[in-house]
Amino acid sequence: AFVSYLALKKVSGIAFGKLGVKADELYQQAAADITYHVGDYEEMEATYKDYKKKLWFNGAPSYINSELLKRLAVAYCTKVSITPKSVSSLAYLLTMMKISDDEAAESFVTACRENPNSMAIASKVLFYSEHVFTEKSAKKKMSPLIKQLSEMFNGVDEVMRQQKEMAESAYRDAVAEAGPG
């Protein structure tokens, strides 16, 4: 009986068009809440699991992880500073969500395509992909992003210089946060 109720609820949500709006709100809120907890692995995991259940019960499609990761990429790149902690948190998140590097790369590139005028998102996505992905095939999927950035920054050399500056800045911030030795 309970399973029938859930199936009926899912079908009725689709029939009345409520699915898209509610799921979209939940995806956005999940991305915001998970990024809020960057560095606190337990809280990130609890938040992810909570929203995954909410999304499922609200009739979100079976590709919850890829859609959530796309939203997370945007939130992560607009609200989280690049630090060693943010890099390790993203790596942990991908592992916990059981998303391969290739799947993550596809979601990241899609997020950038949906935000074509945001240099910040594209730059950070490229940075995180270089420091989190281990599979060469996933890194190759970033080539459209490098092309997009090279057009924004007047060449690949300028993109690589900017990426190096981001890494150095993150390192300096981590050293400063650690305090005097």
Short mmCIF file of N, CA and C in Angstrom, two decimals:
data_model
loop_
_atom_site.label_atom_id
_atom_site.label_comp_id
_atom_site.label_asym_id
_atom_site.label_seq_id
_atom_site.Cartn_x
_atom_site.Cartn_y
_atom_site.Cartn_z
N ALA A 1 0.83 -1.19 0.00
CA ALA A 1 0.00 0.00 0.00
C ALA A 1 0.88 1.26 0.00
N PHE A 2 1.91 1.25 0.83
CA PHE A 2 2.79 2.43 0.92
C PHE A 2 3.52 2.66 -0.40
N VAL A 3 3.98 1.58 -1.04
CA VAL A 3 4.67 1.70 -2.32
C VAL A 3 3.70 2.26 -3.37
N SER A 4 2.45 1.82 -3.33
CA SER A 4 1.45 2.34 -4.26
C SER A 4 1.25 3.83 -4.04
N TYR A 5 1.23 4.24 -2.77
CA TYR A 5 1.08 5.66 -2.45
C TYR A 5 2.24 6.48 -3.04
N LEU A 6 3.46 5.97 -2.87
CA LEU A 6 4.62 6.69 -3.40
C LEU A 6 4.56 6.78 -4.92
N ALA A 7 4.18 5.70 -5.57
CA ALA A 7 4.07 5.70 -7.02
C ALA A 7 3.00 6.69 -7.47
N LEU A 8 1.86 6.70 -6.79
CA LEU A 8 0.78 7.62 -7.12
C LEU A 8 1.22 9.07 -6.90
N LYS A 9 1.93 9.30 -5.82
CA LYS A 9 2.41 10.66 -5.53
C LYS A 9 3.36 11.12 -6.63
N LYS A 10 4.25 10.25 -7.05
CA LYS A 10 5.21 10.59 -8.10
C LYS A 10 4.50 10.90 -9.41
N VAL A 11 3.55 10.06 -9.79
CA VAL A 11 2.80 10.26 -11.03
C VAL A 11 1.98 11.54 -10.96
N SER A 12 1.32 11.79 -9.83
CA SER A 12 0.50 13.00 -9.72
C SER A 12 1.35 14.26 -9.76
N GLY A 13 2.53 14.20 -9.18
CA GLY A 13 3.43 15.36 -9.24
C GLY A 13 3.84 15.67 -10.67
N ILE A 14 4.09 14.64 -11.44
CA ILE A 14 4.46 14.82 -12.84
C ILE A 14 3.26 15.35 -13.62
N ALA A 15 2.10 14.78 -13.34
CA ALA A 15 0.90 15.17 -14.07
C ALA A 15 0.54 16.63 -13.85
N PHE A 16 0.77 17.15 -12.69
CA PHE A 16 0.38 18.53 -12.40
C PHE A 16 1.53 19.52 -12.56
N GLY A 17 2.67 19.06 -13.06
CA GLY A 17 3.77 19.98 -13.36
C GLY A 17 4.51 20.50 -12.14
N LYS A 18 4.29 19.90 -11.00
CA LYS A 18 4.95 20.37 -9.78
C LYS A 18 6.37 19.87 -9.67
N LEU A 19 6.66 18.81 -10.38
CA LEU A 19 7.97 18.17 -10.29
C LEU A 19 9.10 19.13 -10.60
N GLY A 20 9.04 19.78 -11.74
CA GLY A 20 10.14 20.63 -12.19
C GLY A 20 10.48 21.74 -11.23
N VAL A 21 9.49 22.47 -10.77
CA VAL A 21 9.73 23.62 -9.90
C VAL A 21 10.27 23.18 -8.55
N LYS A 22 9.64 22.20 -7.94
CA LYS A 22 10.07 21.74 -6.61
C LYS A 22 11.46 21.10 -6.68
N ALA A 23 11.69 20.27 -7.68
CA ALA A 23 12.99 19.62 -7.82
C ALA A 23 14.08 20.67 -8.06
N ASP A 24 13.79 21.66 -8.91
CA ASP A 24 14.76 22.72 -9.18
C ASP A 24 15.13 23.46 -7.90
N GLU A 25 14.13 23.79 -7.10
CA GLU A 25 14.39 24.46 -5.82
C GLU A 25 15.25 23.59 -4.90
N LEU A 26 14.92 22.30 -4.86
CA LEU A 26 15.68 21.39 -4.00
C LEU A 26 17.13 21.24 -4.47
N TYR A 27 17.34 21.15 -5.79
CA TYR A 27 18.70 21.05 -6.32
C TYR A 27 19.50 22.30 -5.92
N GLN A 28 18.90 23.46 -6.10
CA GLN A 28 19.60 24.72 -5.76
C GLN A 28 19.92 24.78 -4.28
N GLN A 29 18.94 24.42 -3.44
CA GLN A 29 19.15 24.48 -2.00
C GLN A 29 20.18 23.44 -1.55
N ALA A 30 20.14 22.26 -2.15
CA ALA A 30 21.11 21.22 -1.80
C ALA A 30 22.53 21.69 -2.13
N ALA A 31 22.70 22.28 -3.30
CA ALA A 31 24.03 22.77 -3.69
C ALA A 31 24.51 23.85 -2.72
N ALA A 32 23.62 24.76 -2.37
CA ALA A 32 23.99 25.83 -1.44
C ALA A 32 24.35 25.27 -0.06
N ASP A 33 23.54 24.33 0.43
CA ASP A 33 23.79 23.76 1.76
C ASP A 33 25.05 22.92 1.81
N ILE A 34 25.30 22.15 0.77
CA ILE A 34 26.52 21.33 0.75
C ILE A 34 27.76 22.21 0.69
N THR A 35 27.73 23.26 -0.14
CA THR A 35 28.90 24.14 -0.22
C THR A 35 29.12 24.90 1.09
N TYR A 36 28.06 25.13 1.82
CA TYR A 36 28.19 25.80 3.12
C TYR A 36 29.05 24.96 4.08
N HIS A 37 28.98 23.65 3.93
CA HIS A 37 29.68 22.75 4.85
C HIS A 37 31.04 22.26 4.33
N VAL A 38 31.60 22.94 3.33
CA VAL A 38 32.90 22.53 2.80
C VAL A 38 33.92 22.43 3.93
N GLY A 39 34.62 21.31 3.97
CA GLY A 39 35.62 21.08 5.00
C GLY A 39 35.11 20.19 6.13
N ASP A 40 33.80 20.13 6.31
CA ASP A 40 33.19 19.28 7.34
C ASP A 40 32.57 18.08 6.62
N TYR A 41 33.38 17.05 6.45
CA TYR A 41 32.97 15.90 5.65
C TYR A 41 31.69 15.24 6.15
N GLU A 42 31.57 15.08 7.46
CA GLU A 42 30.37 14.44 8.01
C GLU A 42 29.12 15.25 7.69
N GLU A 43 29.21 16.55 7.84
CA GLU A 43 28.06 17.42 7.58
C GLU A 43 27.74 17.45 6.08
N MET A 44 28.77 17.46 5.24
CA MET A 44 28.55 17.42 3.79
C MET A 44 27.81 16.13 3.41
N GLU A 45 28.26 15.02 3.97
CA GLU A 45 27.65 13.73 3.65
C GLU A 45 26.21 13.66 4.15
N ALA A 46 25.97 14.12 5.37
CA ALA A 46 24.61 14.11 5.92
C ALA A 46 23.68 14.99 5.10
N THR A 47 24.16 16.14 4.69
CA THR A 47 23.36 17.06 3.88
C THR A 47 23.04 16.44 2.53
N TYR A 48 24.05 15.84 1.91
CA TYR A 48 23.84 15.18 0.61
C TYR A 48 22.79 14.08 0.73
N LYS A 49 22.92 13.21 1.73
CA LYS A 49 21.98 12.11 1.88
C LYS A 49 20.56 12.62 2.15
N ASP A 50 20.45 13.65 2.94
CA ASP A 50 19.15 14.24 3.25
C ASP A 50 18.48 14.77 1.98
N TYR A 51 19.22 15.52 1.19
CA TYR A 51 18.65 16.08 -0.04
C TYR A 51 18.39 15.01 -1.09
N LYS A 52 19.20 13.98 -1.12
CA LYS A 52 18.96 12.91 -2.08
C LYS A 52 17.61 12.26 -1.81
N LYS A 53 17.30 12.05 -0.52
CA LYS A 53 15.99 11.50 -0.15
C LYS A 53 14.87 12.46 -0.52
N LYS A 54 15.06 13.74 -0.19
CA LYS A 54 14.04 14.74 -0.50
C LYS A 54 13.78 14.81 -2.00
N LEU A 55 14.84 14.77 -2.78
CA LEU A 55 14.70 14.83 -4.23
C LEU A 55 13.95 13.61 -4.76
N TRP A 56 14.30 12.45 -4.24
CA TRP A 56 13.63 11.23 -4.69
C TRP A 56 12.15 11.27 -4.34
N PHE A 57 11.82 11.66 -3.10
CA PHE A 57 10.42 11.70 -2.67
C PHE A 57 9.62 12.79 -3.40
N ASN A 58 10.30 13.77 -3.94
CA ASN A 58 9.62 14.82 -4.69
C ASN A 58 9.62 14.54 -6.19
N GLY A 59 9.97 13.32 -6.55
CA GLY A 59 9.85 12.90 -7.94
C GLY A 59 10.97 13.32 -8.86
N ALA A 60 12.13 13.63 -8.29
CA ALA A 60 13.26 13.99 -9.14
C ALA A 60 13.65 12.78 -9.99
N PRO A 61 14.16 13.04 -11.17
CA PRO A 61 14.52 11.93 -12.06
C PRO A 61 15.66 11.08 -11.52
N SER A 62 15.90 9.99 -12.19
CA SER A 62 16.90 9.03 -11.72
C SER A 62 18.33 9.55 -11.82
N TYR A 63 18.55 10.65 -12.51
CA TYR A 63 19.90 11.19 -12.64
C TYR A 63 20.18 12.26 -11.59
N ILE A 64 19.73 12.02 -10.38
CA ILE A 64 19.88 12.98 -9.29
C ILE A 64 21.34 13.42 -9.13
N ASN A 65 22.28 12.48 -9.11
CA ASN A 65 23.68 12.84 -8.86
C ASN A 65 24.26 13.76 -9.92
N SER A 66 24.02 13.47 -11.20
CA SER A 66 24.62 14.30 -12.23
C SER A 66 24.01 15.70 -12.24
N GLU A 67 22.71 15.80 -12.02
CA GLU A 67 22.07 17.11 -11.97
C GLU A 67 22.53 17.88 -10.73
N LEU A 68 22.62 17.19 -9.61
CA LEU A 68 23.08 17.84 -8.38
C LEU A 68 24.53 18.30 -8.53
N LEU A 69 25.35 17.50 -9.15
CA LEU A 69 26.76 17.86 -9.32
C LEU A 69 26.89 19.09 -10.22
N LYS A 70 26.06 19.19 -11.24
CA LYS A 70 26.09 20.37 -12.12
C LYS A 70 25.75 21.63 -11.31
N ARG A 71 24.72 21.54 -10.46
CA ARG A 71 24.34 22.68 -9.62
C ARG A 71 25.42 22.97 -8.58
N LEU A 72 26.01 21.89 -8.08
CA LEU A 72 27.06 22.02 -7.08
C LEU A 72 28.29 22.70 -7.67
N ALA A 73 28.62 22.40 -8.91
CA ALA A 73 29.77 23.03 -9.56
C ALA A 73 29.61 24.54 -9.59
N VAL A 74 28.42 25.00 -9.93
CA VAL A 74 28.18 26.44 -9.99
C VAL A 74 28.27 27.04 -8.59
N ALA A 75 27.59 26.43 -7.63
CA ALA A 75 27.62 26.95 -6.26
C ALA A 75 29.03 26.91 -5.69
N TYR A 76 29.72 25.81 -5.90
CA TYR A 76 31.08 25.63 -5.39
C TYR A 76 32.02 26.70 -5.96
N CYS A 77 31.87 26.97 -7.24
CA CYS A 77 32.78 27.91 -7.90
C CYS A 77 32.42 29.37 -7.66
N THR A 78 31.23 29.64 -7.21
CA THR A 78 30.86 31.02 -6.92
C THR A 78 30.92 31.36 -5.44
N LYS A 79 30.82 30.36 -4.57
CA LYS A 79 30.75 30.65 -3.14
C LYS A 79 31.93 30.15 -2.32
N VAL A 80 32.76 29.30 -2.89
CA VAL A 80 33.85 28.68 -2.13
C VAL A 80 35.20 29.14 -2.69
N SER A 81 36.05 29.61 -1.81
CA SER A 81 37.41 30.00 -2.22
C SER A 81 38.24 28.75 -2.48
N ILE A 82 39.19 28.88 -3.37
CA ILE A 82 40.08 27.76 -3.64
C ILE A 82 41.10 27.65 -2.52
N THR A 83 41.06 26.52 -1.85
CA THR A 83 41.99 26.22 -0.77
C THR A 83 42.28 24.72 -0.83
N PRO A 84 43.32 24.27 -0.16
CA PRO A 84 43.53 22.82 -0.10
C PRO A 84 42.30 22.10 0.49
N LYS A 85 41.64 22.74 1.45
CA LYS A 85 40.45 22.14 2.07
C LYS A 85 39.31 22.01 1.05
N SER A 86 39.13 23.01 0.20
CA SER A 86 38.04 22.93 -0.78
C SER A 86 38.34 21.88 -1.84
N VAL A 87 39.61 21.73 -2.20
CA VAL A 87 39.99 20.70 -3.17
C VAL A 87 39.74 19.31 -2.58
N SER A 88 40.18 19.08 -1.35
CA SER A 88 39.97 17.76 -0.74
C SER A 88 38.49 17.51 -0.46
N SER A 89 37.74 18.55 -0.14
CA SER A 89 36.30 18.39 0.08
C SER A 89 35.59 17.97 -1.20
N LEU A 90 35.98 18.56 -2.32
CA LEU A 90 35.37 18.20 -3.59
C LEU A 90 35.73 16.76 -3.96
N ALA A 91 36.97 16.38 -3.74
CA ALA A 91 37.38 14.99 -4.01
C ALA A 91 36.57 14.02 -3.14
N TYR A 92 36.40 14.37 -1.88
CA TYR A 92 35.61 13.54 -0.97
C TYR A 92 34.17 13.44 -1.44
N LEU A 93 33.61 14.57 -1.85
CA LEU A 93 32.22 14.63 -2.30
C LEU A 93 32.00 13.73 -3.51
N LEU A 94 32.90 13.78 -4.48
CA LEU A 94 32.77 12.93 -5.67
C LEU A 94 32.85 11.45 -5.30
N THR A 95 33.75 11.12 -4.40
CA THR A 95 33.89 9.73 -3.95
C THR A 95 32.63 9.29 -3.21
N MET A 96 32.15 10.14 -2.31
CA MET A 96 30.97 9.80 -1.53
C MET A 96 29.73 9.64 -2.42
N MET A 97 29.62 10.49 -3.45
CA MET A 97 28.47 10.42 -4.36
C MET A 97 28.63 9.29 -5.38
N LYS A 98 29.79 8.64 -5.38
CA LYS A 98 30.10 7.54 -6.30
C LYS A 98 30.01 8.00 -7.76
N ILE A 99 30.61 9.15 -8.01
CA ILE A 99 30.64 9.72 -9.36
C ILE A 99 32.05 9.58 -9.90
N SER A 100 32.16 8.99 -11.07
CA SER A 100 33.48 8.82 -11.69
C SER A 100 34.00 10.18 -12.16
N ASP A 101 35.29 10.24 -12.39
CA ASP A 101 35.88 11.47 -12.90
C ASP A 101 35.26 11.87 -14.24
N ASP A 102 35.00 10.89 -15.10
CA ASP A 102 34.40 11.18 -16.40
C ASP A 102 33.00 11.78 -16.26
N GLU A 103 32.19 11.21 -15.37
CA GLU A 103 30.85 11.76 -15.14
C GLU A 103 30.94 13.18 -14.56
N ALA A 104 31.86 13.37 -13.63
CA ALA A 104 32.03 14.69 -13.03
C ALA A 104 32.47 15.70 -14.08
N ALA A 105 33.38 15.29 -14.95
CA ALA A 105 33.86 16.19 -16.00
C ALA A 105 32.71 16.63 -16.90
N GLU A 106 31.85 15.68 -17.25
CA GLU A 106 30.69 16.02 -18.09
C GLU A 106 29.77 17.02 -17.39
N SER A 107 29.52 16.79 -16.10
CA SER A 107 28.67 17.72 -15.34
C SER A 107 29.32 19.09 -15.22
N PHE A 108 30.62 19.12 -15.00
CA PHE A 108 31.33 20.39 -14.88
C PHE A 108 31.29 21.18 -16.18
N VAL A 109 31.53 20.49 -17.30
CA VAL A 109 31.51 21.17 -18.60
C VAL A 109 30.10 21.68 -18.90
N THR A 110 29.09 20.89 -18.57
CA THR A 110 27.71 21.32 -18.77
C THR A 110 27.41 22.56 -17.94
N ALA A 111 27.87 22.58 -16.70
CA ALA A 111 27.65 23.75 -15.85
C ALA A 111 28.28 25.00 -16.46
N CYS A 112 29.45 24.84 -17.05
CA CYS A 112 30.12 25.97 -17.70
C CYS A 112 29.39 26.40 -18.97
N ARG A 113 28.89 25.44 -19.71
CA ARG A 113 28.13 25.78 -20.93
C ARG A 113 26.86 26.54 -20.59
N GLU A 114 26.27 26.21 -19.44
CA GLU A 114 25.04 26.89 -19.03
C GLU A 114 25.33 28.27 -18.43
N ASN A 115 26.59 28.56 -18.18
CA ASN A 115 27.02 29.86 -17.65
C ASN A 115 28.17 30.37 -18.50
N PRO A 116 27.94 30.62 -19.79
CA PRO A 116 29.03 30.89 -20.72
C PRO A 116 29.79 32.20 -20.47
N ASN A 117 29.20 33.12 -19.76
CA ASN A 117 29.86 34.41 -19.54
C ASN A 117 30.58 34.50 -18.19
N SER A 118 30.62 33.40 -17.47
CA SER A 118 31.25 33.43 -16.15
C SER A 118 32.68 32.89 -16.22
N MET A 119 33.63 33.80 -16.22
CA MET A 119 35.04 33.40 -16.19
C MET A 119 35.37 32.71 -14.87
N ALA A 120 34.77 33.19 -13.79
CA ALA A 120 35.07 32.63 -12.47
C ALA A 120 34.70 31.16 -12.40
N ILE A 121 33.51 30.81 -12.89
CA ILE A 121 33.08 29.41 -12.85
C ILE A 121 34.00 28.56 -13.72
N ALA A 122 34.24 29.00 -14.94
CA ALA A 122 35.08 28.23 -15.86
C ALA A 122 36.50 28.07 -15.32
N SER A 123 37.06 29.14 -14.77
CA SER A 123 38.43 29.08 -14.24
C SER A 123 38.54 28.12 -13.05
N LYS A 124 37.58 28.23 -12.14
CA LYS A 124 37.62 27.35 -10.97
C LYS A 124 37.34 25.90 -11.32
N VAL A 125 36.40 25.69 -12.26
CA VAL A 125 36.12 24.32 -12.69
C VAL A 125 37.39 23.70 -13.28
N LEU A 126 38.09 24.46 -14.10
CA LEU A 126 39.33 23.94 -14.67
C LEU A 126 40.35 23.65 -13.57
N PHE A 127 40.47 24.55 -12.62
CA PHE A 127 41.41 24.35 -11.51
C PHE A 127 41.06 23.09 -10.73
N TYR A 128 39.80 22.97 -10.31
CA TYR A 128 39.40 21.81 -9.53
C TYR A 128 39.58 20.51 -10.34
N SER A 129 39.26 20.55 -11.62
CA SER A 129 39.40 19.34 -12.43
C SER A 129 40.86 18.90 -12.50
N GLU A 130 41.77 19.86 -12.61
CA GLU A 130 43.20 19.52 -12.66
C GLU A 130 43.69 18.94 -11.34
N HIS A 131 43.10 19.35 -10.22
CA HIS A 131 43.60 18.94 -8.92
C HIS A 131 42.80 17.81 -8.26
N VAL A 132 41.63 17.48 -8.83
CA VAL A 132 40.80 16.43 -8.24
C VAL A 132 40.75 15.18 -9.12
N PHE A 133 40.63 15.37 -10.43
CA PHE A 133 40.50 14.22 -11.33
C PHE A 133 41.83 13.49 -11.46
N THR A 134 41.73 12.17 -11.47
CA THR A 134 42.92 11.35 -11.66
C THR A 134 42.91 10.67 -13.03
N GLU A 135 41.74 10.53 -13.64
CA GLU A 135 41.62 9.87 -14.93
C GLU A 135 41.97 10.83 -16.07
N LYS A 136 42.84 10.40 -16.97
CA LYS A 136 43.23 11.24 -18.10
C LYS A 136 42.05 11.54 -19.01
N SER A 137 41.15 10.59 -19.16
CA SER A 137 39.99 10.81 -20.03
C SER A 137 39.12 11.95 -19.51
N ALA A 138 39.02 12.08 -18.19
CA ALA A 138 38.23 13.17 -17.60
C ALA A 138 38.92 14.51 -17.84
N LYS A 139 40.23 14.52 -17.72
CA LYS A 139 40.97 15.77 -17.95
C LYS A 139 40.86 16.20 -19.42
N LYS A 140 40.80 15.21 -20.32
CA LYS A 140 40.65 15.54 -21.75
C LYS A 140 39.29 16.17 -22.02
N LYS A 141 38.30 15.81 -21.23
CA LYS A 141 36.96 16.38 -21.42
C LYS A 141 36.91 17.87 -21.07
N MET A 142 37.97 18.36 -20.47
CA MET A 142 38.04 19.78 -20.11
C MET A 142 38.52 20.65 -21.28
N SER A 143 38.89 20.02 -22.39
CA SER A 143 39.43 20.80 -23.52
C SER A 143 38.47 21.88 -24.04
N PRO A 144 37.14 21.66 -24.08
CA PRO A 144 36.27 22.77 -24.49
C PRO A 144 36.35 23.95 -23.52
N LEU A 145 36.58 23.62 -22.28
CA LEU A 145 36.69 24.66 -21.25
C LEU A 145 37.98 25.46 -21.43
N ILE A 146 39.06 24.78 -21.75
CA ILE A 146 40.33 25.46 -22.00
C ILE A 146 40.18 26.38 -23.21
N LYS A 147 39.47 25.89 -24.22
CA LYS A 147 39.24 26.71 -25.41
C LYS A 147 38.42 27.96 -25.05
N GLN A 148 37.36 27.76 -24.28
CA GLN A 148 36.51 28.87 -23.85
C GLN A 148 37.32 29.90 -23.06
N LEU A 149 38.12 29.42 -22.14
CA LEU A 149 38.93 30.33 -21.32
C LEU A 149 40.02 31.02 -22.13
N SER A 150 40.62 30.30 -23.07
CA SER A 150 41.68 30.91 -23.87
C SER A 150 41.14 32.05 -24.72
N GLU A 151 39.88 31.94 -25.13
CA GLU A 151 39.25 33.04 -25.85
C GLU A 151 38.99 34.22 -24.92
N MET A 152 38.64 33.94 -23.67
CA MET A 152 38.39 35.00 -22.69
C MET A 152 39.69 35.67 -22.23
N PHE A 153 40.76 34.86 -22.12
CA PHE A 153 42.02 35.35 -21.57
C PHE A 153 43.09 35.61 -22.62
N ASN A 154 42.75 35.58 -23.87
CA ASN A 154 43.71 35.84 -24.95
C ASN A 154 44.83 34.80 -25.03
N GLY A 155 44.47 33.55 -25.03
CA GLY A 155 45.45 32.50 -25.26
C GLY A 155 45.61 31.50 -24.14
N VAL A 156 46.09 30.33 -24.51
CA VAL A 156 46.27 29.22 -23.56
C VAL A 156 47.33 29.57 -22.53
N ASP A 157 48.41 30.25 -22.94
CA ASP A 157 49.47 30.62 -21.99
C ASP A 157 48.91 31.47 -20.85
N GLU A 158 48.01 32.38 -21.19
CA GLU A 158 47.41 33.24 -20.18
C GLU A 158 46.51 32.44 -19.24
N VAL A 159 45.81 31.45 -19.79
CA VAL A 159 44.97 30.57 -18.96
C VAL A 159 45.85 29.80 -17.98
N MET A 160 46.95 29.25 -18.45
CA MET A 160 47.84 28.48 -17.59
C MET A 160 48.49 29.37 -16.52
N ARG A 161 48.82 30.60 -16.89
CA ARG A 161 49.37 31.54 -15.92
C ARG A 161 48.35 31.83 -14.81
N GLN A 162 47.11 32.04 -15.23
CA GLN A 162 46.05 32.33 -14.28
C GLN A 162 45.80 31.12 -13.35
N GLN A 163 45.85 29.91 -13.91
CA GLN A 163 45.68 28.70 -13.10
C GLN A 163 46.81 28.57 -12.08
N LYS A 164 48.03 28.88 -12.50
CA LYS A 164 49.18 28.83 -11.60
C LYS A 164 49.02 29.86 -10.48
N GLU A 165 48.55 31.04 -10.82
CA GLU A 165 48.32 32.07 -9.81
C GLU A 165 47.28 31.63 -8.79
N MET A 166 46.23 30.95 -9.26
CA MET A 166 45.20 30.46 -8.34
C MET A 166 45.80 29.45 -7.36
N ALA A 167 46.66 28.57 -7.86
CA ALA A 167 47.29 27.57 -7.00
C ALA A 167 48.21 28.23 -5.98
N GLU A 168 48.99 29.19 -6.44
CA GLU A 168 49.91 29.88 -5.53
C GLU A 168 49.15 30.66 -4.47
N SER A 169 48.07 31.27 -4.87
CA SER A 169 47.25 32.04 -3.92
C SER A 169 46.65 31.11 -2.86
N ALA A 170 46.16 29.95 -3.30
CA ALA A 170 45.60 28.98 -2.35
C ALA A 170 46.66 28.51 -1.38
N TYR A 171 47.86 28.27 -1.88
CA TYR A 171 48.97 27.84 -1.03
C TYR A 171 49.32 28.93 -0.01
N ARG A 172 49.45 30.17 -0.47
CA ARG A 172 49.74 31.29 0.43
C ARG A 172 48.69 31.44 1.52
N ASP A 173 47.43 31.32 1.13
CA ASP A 173 46.34 31.42 2.10
C ASP A 173 46.40 30.30 3.13
N ALA A 174 46.73 29.09 2.68
CA ALA A 174 46.83 27.95 3.60
C ALA A 174 47.98 28.14 4.58
N VAL A 175 49.11 28.66 4.09
CA VAL A 175 50.26 28.92 4.95
C VAL A 175 49.90 30.01 5.97
N ALA A 176 49.27 31.08 5.51
CA ALA A 176 48.89 32.17 6.40
C ALA A 176 47.88 31.70 7.46
N GLU A 177 46.96 30.83 7.06
CA GLU A 177 45.96 30.31 8.00
C GLU A 177 46.61 29.42 9.06
N ALA A 178 47.66 28.71 8.67
CA ALA A 178 48.36 27.83 9.61
C ALA A 178 49.10 28.61 10.69
N GLY A 179 49.45 29.86 10.36
CA GLY A 179 50.13 30.70 11.32
C GLY A 179 51.63 30.44 11.35
N PRO A 180 52.32 31.17 12.22
CA PRO A 180 53.78 31.01 12.30
C PRO A 180 54.15 29.63 12.83
N GLY A 181 55.19 29.08 12.22
CA GLY A 181 55.62 27.73 12.53
C GLY A 181 56.24 27.58 13.82
#
